[in-house]
Amino acid sequence: MTVVLIHGFTGSPSEMQLLAESLNAEGYGVEVPLLVGHGTTLKALMGVHPQQWVAPLDALITRLLSEGQSVVVGGLSLGSILSLQLALRYPQIKALLLYSPPHTQRRSAPFFGAFAYPFHAIVAKAGL
């Protein structure tokens, strides 16, 4: 099983280092990609379109699944939102680890409603 960990906005893979090391010590494979524009300057990051984060993540998940890996995806803040989007597109993802997903009280119902049914199916399929 491989766990893909996605850092937050303006962050880097180092945000996920302790978790990645712990998971790896338990025998899990771990991938911690650097999102495009991160690890540079704020000015460089502001020119990045969100699709530039999504496309490499899609390629990573597609590669892992094509290799026969069981995949779990987790993220911090922005990474948790990207994790949710991946789970909607790839029902083969076994589980999600969501750390500090951003939302507001007023908008949480529409946000969570958009993925509640597919997420329920993912949880049921994984036997969680």
JSON list of C-alpha atoms in Angstrom, two decimals:
[
{"chain": "A", "resi": 1, "resn": "MET", "atom": "CA", "xyz": [0.00, 0.00, 0.00]},
{"chain": "A", "resi": 2, "resn": "THR", "atom": "CA", "xyz": [1.22, 3.48, -0.88]},
{"chain": "A", "resi": 3, "resn": "VAL", "atom": "CA", "xyz": [0.18, 6.64, 0.94]},
{"chain": "A", "resi": 4, "resn": "VAL", "atom": "CA", "xyz": [0.31, 9.87, -1.06]},
{"chain": "A", "resi": 5, "resn": "LEU", "atom": "CA", "xyz": [0.66, 12.91, 1.21]},
{"chain": "A", "resi": 6, "resn": "ILE", "atom": "CA", "xyz": [-0.04, 16.38, -0.16]},
{"chain": "A", "resi": 7, "resn": "HIS", "atom": "CA", "xyz": [1.26, 19.50, 1.58]},
{"chain": "A", "resi": 8, "resn": "GLY", "atom": "CA", "xyz": [-0.63, 22.76, 2.10]},
{"chain": "A", "resi": 9, "resn": "PHE", "atom": "CA", "xyz": [-0.71, 26.07, 0.24]},
{"chain": "A", "resi": 10, "resn": "THR", "atom": "CA", "xyz": [2.69, 27.83, 0.41]},
{"chain": "A", "resi": 11, "resn": "GLY", "atom": "CA", "xyz": [4.06, 24.71, 2.08]},
{"chain": "A", "resi": 12, "resn": "SER", "atom": "CA", "xyz": [6.38, 21.93, 1.00]},
{"chain": "A", "resi": 13, "resn": "PRO", "atom": "CA", "xyz": [6.78, 18.17, 1.49]},
{"chain": "A", "resi": 14, "resn": "SER", "atom": "CA", "xyz": [8.66, 18.86, 4.73]},
{"chain": "A", "resi": 15, "resn": "GLU", "atom": "CA", "xyz": [5.26, 19.63, 6.34]},
{"chain": "A", "resi": 16, "resn": "MET", "atom": "CA", "xyz": [4.44, 15.96, 5.94]},
{"chain": "A", "resi": 17, "resn": "GLN", "atom": "CA", "xyz": [7.86, 14.58, 6.94]},
{"chain": "A", "resi": 18, "resn": "LEU", "atom": "CA", "xyz": [7.02, 13.25, 10.42]},
{"chain": "A", "resi": 19, "resn": "LEU", "atom": "CA", "xyz": [3.87, 11.56, 9.19]},
{"chain": "A", "resi": 20, "resn": "ALA", "atom": "CA", "xyz": [5.66, 10.17, 6.13]},
{"chain": "A", "resi": 21, "resn": "GLU", "atom": "CA", "xyz": [8.46, 8.75, 8.28]},
{"chain": "A", "resi": 22, "resn": "SER", "atom": "CA", "xyz": [5.99, 7.18, 10.70]},
{"chain": "A", "resi": 23, "resn": "LEU", "atom": "CA", "xyz": [4.00, 5.56, 7.92]},
{"chain": "A", "resi": 24, "resn": "ASN", "atom": "CA", "xyz": [7.15, 4.33, 6.22]},
{"chain": "A", "resi": 25, "resn": "ALA", "atom": "CA", "xyz": [8.39, 2.83, 9.52]},
{"chain": "A", "resi": 26, "resn": "GLU", "atom": "CA", "xyz": [5.10, 0.88, 9.65]},
{"chain": "A", "resi": 27, "resn": "GLY", "atom": "CA", "xyz": [5.81, -0.59, 6.22]},
{"chain": "A", "resi": 28, "resn": "TYR", "atom": "CA", "xyz": [3.81, 1.71, 3.96]},
{"chain": "A", "resi": 29, "resn": "GLY", "atom": "CA", "xyz": [5.22, 3.15, 0.78]},
{"chain": "A", "resi": 30, "resn": "VAL", "atom": "CA", "xyz": [5.01, 6.94, 0.85]},
{"chain": "A", "resi": 31, "resn": "GLU", "atom": "CA", "xyz": [4.98, 9.55, -1.92]},
{"chain": "A", "resi": 32, "resn": "VAL", "atom": "CA", "xyz": [5.15, 13.24, -0.98]},
{"chain": "A", "resi": 33, "resn": "PRO", "atom": "CA", "xyz": [5.10, 15.34, -4.16]},
{"chain": "A", "resi": 34, "resn": "LEU", "atom": "CA", "xyz": [6.01, 19.03, -4.32]},
{"chain": "A", "resi": 35, "resn": "LEU", "atom": "CA", "xyz": [3.09, 20.98, -5.78]},
{"chain": "A", "resi": 36, "resn": "VAL", "atom": "CA", "xyz": [3.98, 23.21, -8.73]},
{"chain": "A", "resi": 37, "resn": "GLY", "atom": "CA", "xyz": [5.05, 26.71, -7.68]},
{"chain": "A", "resi": 38, "resn": "HIS", "atom": "CA", "xyz": [5.68, 25.72, -4.08]},
{"chain": "A", "resi": 39, "resn": "GLY", "atom": "CA", "xyz": [9.17, 25.72, -2.65]},
{"chain": "A", "resi": 40, "resn": "THR", "atom": "CA", "xyz": [9.94, 28.83, -4.70]},
{"chain": "A", "resi": 41, "resn": "THR", "atom": "CA", "xyz": [8.78, 32.40, -4.14]},
{"chain": "A", "resi": 42, "resn": "LEU", "atom": "CA", "xyz": [5.32, 33.72, -3.38]},
{"chain": "A", "resi": 43, "resn": "LYS", "atom": "CA", "xyz": [5.45, 35.69, -6.64]},
{"chain": "A", "resi": 44, "resn": "ALA", "atom": "CA", "xyz": [6.13, 32.50, -8.60]},
{"chain": "A", "resi": 45, "resn": "LEU", "atom": "CA", "xyz": [3.34, 30.70, -6.78]},
{"chain": "A", "resi": 46, "resn": "MET", "atom": "CA", "xyz": [0.78, 33.39, -7.63]},
{"chain": "A", "resi": 47, "resn": "GLY", "atom": "CA", "xyz": [1.24, 32.66, -11.34]},
{"chain": "A", "resi": 48, "resn": "VAL", "atom": "CA", "xyz": [0.29, 28.99, -10.98]},
{"chain": "A", "resi": 49, "resn": "HIS", "atom": "CA", "xyz": [-3.13, 27.75, -12.09]},
{"chain": "A", "resi": 50, "resn": "PRO", "atom": "CA", "xyz": [-4.66, 25.08, -9.82]},
{"chain": "A", "resi": 51, "resn": "GLN", "atom": "CA", "xyz": [-4.78, 22.63, -12.75]},
{"chain": "A", "resi": 52, "resn": "GLN", "atom": "CA", "xyz": [-0.98, 22.66, -12.58]},
{"chain": "A", "resi": 53, "resn": "TRP", "atom": "CA", "xyz": [-1.33, 20.99, -9.16]},
{"chain": "A", "resi": 54, "resn": "VAL", "atom": "CA", "xyz": [-4.02, 18.55, -10.27]},
{"chain": "A", "resi": 55, "resn": "ALA", "atom": "CA", "xyz": [-2.39, 17.17, -13.43]},
{"chain": "A", "resi": 56, "resn": "PRO", "atom": "CA", "xyz": [0.79, 15.84, -11.73]},
{"chain": "A", "resi": 57, "resn": "LEU", "atom": "CA", "xyz": [-1.30, 14.35, -8.91]},
{"chain": "A", "resi": 58, "resn": "ASP", "atom": "CA", "xyz": [-3.50, 12.61, -11.48]},
{"chain": "A", "resi": 59, "resn": "ALA", "atom": "CA", "xyz": [-0.37, 11.24, -13.15]},
{"chain": "A", "resi": 60, "resn": "LEU", "atom": "CA", "xyz": [0.98, 9.99, -9.81]},
{"chain": "A", "resi": 61, "resn": "ILE", "atom": "CA", "xyz": [-2.28, 8.26, -8.83]},
{"chain": "A", "resi": 62, "resn": "THR", "atom": "CA", "xyz": [-2.63, 6.76, -12.30]},
{"chain": "A", "resi": 63, "resn": "ARG", "atom": "CA", "xyz": [0.93, 5.42, -12.15]},
{"chain": "A", "resi": 64, "resn": "LEU", "atom": "CA", "xyz": [0.48, 3.89, -8.69]},
{"chain": "A", "resi": 65, "resn": "LEU", "atom": "CA", "xyz": [-2.81, 2.27, -9.64]},
{"chain": "A", "resi": 66, "resn": "SER", "atom": "CA", "xyz": [-1.37, 0.93, -12.91]},
{"chain": "A", "resi": 67, "resn": "GLU", "atom": "CA", "xyz": [1.43, -0.66, -10.84]},
{"chain": "A", "resi": 68, "resn": "GLY", "atom": "CA", "xyz": [-1.21, -2.48, -8.83]},
{"chain": "A", "resi": 69, "resn": "GLN", "atom": "CA", "xyz": [-0.71, -0.42, -5.68]},
{"chain": "A", "resi": 70, "resn": "SER", "atom": "CA", "xyz": [-3.45, 0.10, -3.13]},
{"chain": "A", "resi": 71, "resn": "VAL", "atom": "CA", "xyz": [-3.54, 3.87, -2.64]},
{"chain": "A", "resi": 72, "resn": "VAL", "atom": "CA", "xyz": [-4.44, 6.06, 0.33]},
{"chain": "A", "resi": 73, "resn": "VAL", "atom": "CA", "xyz": [-4.33, 9.83, -0.12]},
{"chain": "A", "resi": 74, "resn": "GLY", "atom": "CA", "xyz": [-3.88, 12.41, 2.59]},
{"chain": "A", "resi": 75, "resn": "GLY", "atom": "CA", "xyz": [-3.34, 16.11, 2.73]},
{"chain": "A", "resi": 76, "resn": "LEU", "atom": "CA", "xyz": [-2.94, 19.16, 4.89]},
{"chain": "A", "resi": 77, "resn": "SER", "atom": "CA", "xyz": [-5.23, 22.16, 4.28]},
{"chain": "A", "resi": 78, "resn": "LEU", "atom": "CA", "xyz": [-5.08, 22.71, 0.50]},
{"chain": "A", "resi": 79, "resn": "GLY", "atom": "CA", "xyz": [-3.68, 19.18, 0.28]},
{"chain": "A", "resi": 80, "resn": "SER", "atom": "CA", "xyz": [-6.84, 17.85, 1.91]},
{"chain": "A", "resi": 81, "resn": "ILE", "atom": "CA", "xyz": [-8.99, 19.56, -0.71]},
{"chain": "A", "resi": 82, "resn": "LEU", "atom": "CA", "xyz": [-6.83, 18.09, -3.47]},
{"chain": "A", "resi": 83, "resn": "SER", "atom": "CA", "xyz": [-7.13, 14.68, -1.74]},
{"chain": "A", "resi": 84, "resn": "LEU", "atom": "CA", "xyz": [-10.93, 14.94, -1.81]},
{"chain": "A", "resi": 85, "resn": "GLN", "atom": "CA", "xyz": [-10.85, 15.83, -5.49]},
{"chain": "A", "resi": 86, "resn": "LEU", "atom": "CA", "xyz": [-8.64, 12.83, -6.21]},
{"chain": "A", "resi": 87, "resn": "ALA", "atom": "CA", "xyz": [-11.01, 10.53, -4.32]},
{"chain": "A", "resi": 88, "resn": "LEU", "atom": "CA", "xyz": [-13.90, 11.76, -6.44]},
{"chain": "A", "resi": 89, "resn": "ARG", "atom": "CA", "xyz": [-12.01, 10.99, -9.65]},
{"chain": "A", "resi": 90, "resn": "TYR", "atom": "CA", "xyz": [-10.42, 7.72, -8.55]},
{"chain": "A", "resi": 91, "resn": "PRO", "atom": "CA", "xyz": [-12.84, 5.44, -6.70]},
{"chain": "A", "resi": 92, "resn": "GLN", "atom": "CA", "xyz": [-9.97, 2.95, -6.34]},
{"chain": "A", "resi": 93, "resn": "ILE", "atom": "CA", "xyz": [-8.48, 5.14, -3.60]},
{"chain": "A", "resi": 94, "resn": "LYS", "atom": "CA", "xyz": [-8.88, 3.10, -0.41]},
{"chain": "A", "resi": 95, "resn": "ALA", "atom": "CA", "xyz": [-8.99, 5.86, 2.21]},
{"chain": "A", "resi": 96, "resn": "LEU", "atom": "CA", "xyz": [-8.41, 9.54, 2.90]},
{"chain": "A", "resi": 97, "resn": "LEU", "atom": "CA", "xyz": [-6.39, 11.27, 5.62]},
{"chain": "A", "resi": 98, "resn": "LEU", "atom": "CA", "xyz": [-7.66, 14.86, 5.86]},
{"chain": "A", "resi": 99, "resn": "TYR", "atom": "CA", "xyz": [-5.77, 17.28, 8.06]},
{"chain": "A", "resi": 100, "resn": "SER", "atom": "CA", "xyz": [-7.31, 20.74, 8.54]},
{"chain": "A", "resi": 101, "resn": "PRO", "atom": "CA", "xyz": [-9.55, 20.79, 5.48]},
{"chain": "A", "resi": 102, "resn": "PRO", "atom": "CA", "xyz": [-10.53, 24.43, 4.94]},
{"chain": "A", "resi": 103, "resn": "HIS", "atom": "CA", "xyz": [-14.22, 25.27, 5.03]},
{"chain": "A", "resi": 104, "resn": "THR", "atom": "CA", "xyz": [-16.55, 27.74, 6.66]},
{"chain": "A", "resi": 105, "resn": "GLN", "atom": "CA", "xyz": [-19.68, 27.04, 8.64]},
{"chain": "A", "resi": 106, "resn": "ARG", "atom": "CA", "xyz": [-21.87, 28.82, 6.13]},
{"chain": "A", "resi": 107, "resn": "ARG", "atom": "CA", "xyz": [-20.51, 26.95, 3.12]},
{"chain": "A", "resi": 108, "resn": "SER", "atom": "CA", "xyz": [-19.72, 23.56, 4.62]},
{"chain": "A", "resi": 109, "resn": "ALA", "atom": "CA", "xyz": [-23.01, 21.89, 3.65]},
{"chain": "A", "resi": 110, "resn": "PRO", "atom": "CA", "xyz": [-22.63, 22.49, -0.12]},
{"chain": "A", "resi": 111, "resn": "PHE", "atom": "CA", "xyz": [-18.92, 21.66, 0.06]},
{"chain": "A", "resi": 112, "resn": "PHE", "atom": "CA", "xyz": [-19.34, 18.40, 1.92]},
{"chain": "A", "resi": 113, "resn": "GLY", "atom": "CA", "xyz": [-22.54, 17.48, 0.13]},
{"chain": "A", "resi": 114, "resn": "ALA", "atom": "CA", "xyz": [-20.68, 17.44, -3.18]},
{"chain": "A", "resi": 115, "resn": "PHE", "atom": "CA", "xyz": [-18.57, 14.48, -2.15]},
{"chain": "A", "resi": 116, "resn": "ALA", "atom": "CA", "xyz": [-20.63, 12.80, 0.58]},
{"chain": "A", "resi": 117, "resn": "TYR", "atom": "CA", "xyz": [-22.17, 10.14, -1.64]},
{"chain": "A", "resi": 118, "resn": "PRO", "atom": "CA", "xyz": [-18.97, 9.17, -3.54]},
{"chain": "A", "resi": 119, "resn": "PHE", "atom": "CA", "xyz": [-17.04, 9.27, -0.27]},
{"chain": "A", "resi": 120, "resn": "HIS", "atom": "CA", "xyz": [-19.60, 6.94, 1.33]},
{"chain": "A", "resi": 121, "resn": "ALA", "atom": "CA", "xyz": [-19.08, 4.55, -1.57]},
{"chain": "A", "resi": 122, "resn": "ILE", "atom": "CA", "xyz": [-15.31, 4.72, -1.11]},
{"chain": "A", "resi": 123, "resn": "VAL", "atom": "CA", "xyz": [-15.61, 4.03, 2.62]},
{"chain": "A", "resi": 124, "resn": "ALA", "atom": "CA", "xyz": [-17.99, 1.14, 2.03]},
{"chain": "A", "resi": 125, "resn": "LYS", "atom": "CA", "xyz": [-15.74, -0.35, -0.66]},
{"chain": "A", "resi": 126, "resn": "ALA", "atom": "CA", "xyz": [-12.71, -0.14, 1.62]},
{"chain": "A", "resi": 127, "resn": "GLY", "atom": "CA", "xyz": [-14.63, -1.79, 4.44]},
{"chain": "A", "resi": 128, "resn": "LEU", "atom": "CA", "xyz": [-13.98, 1.12, 6.82]}
]
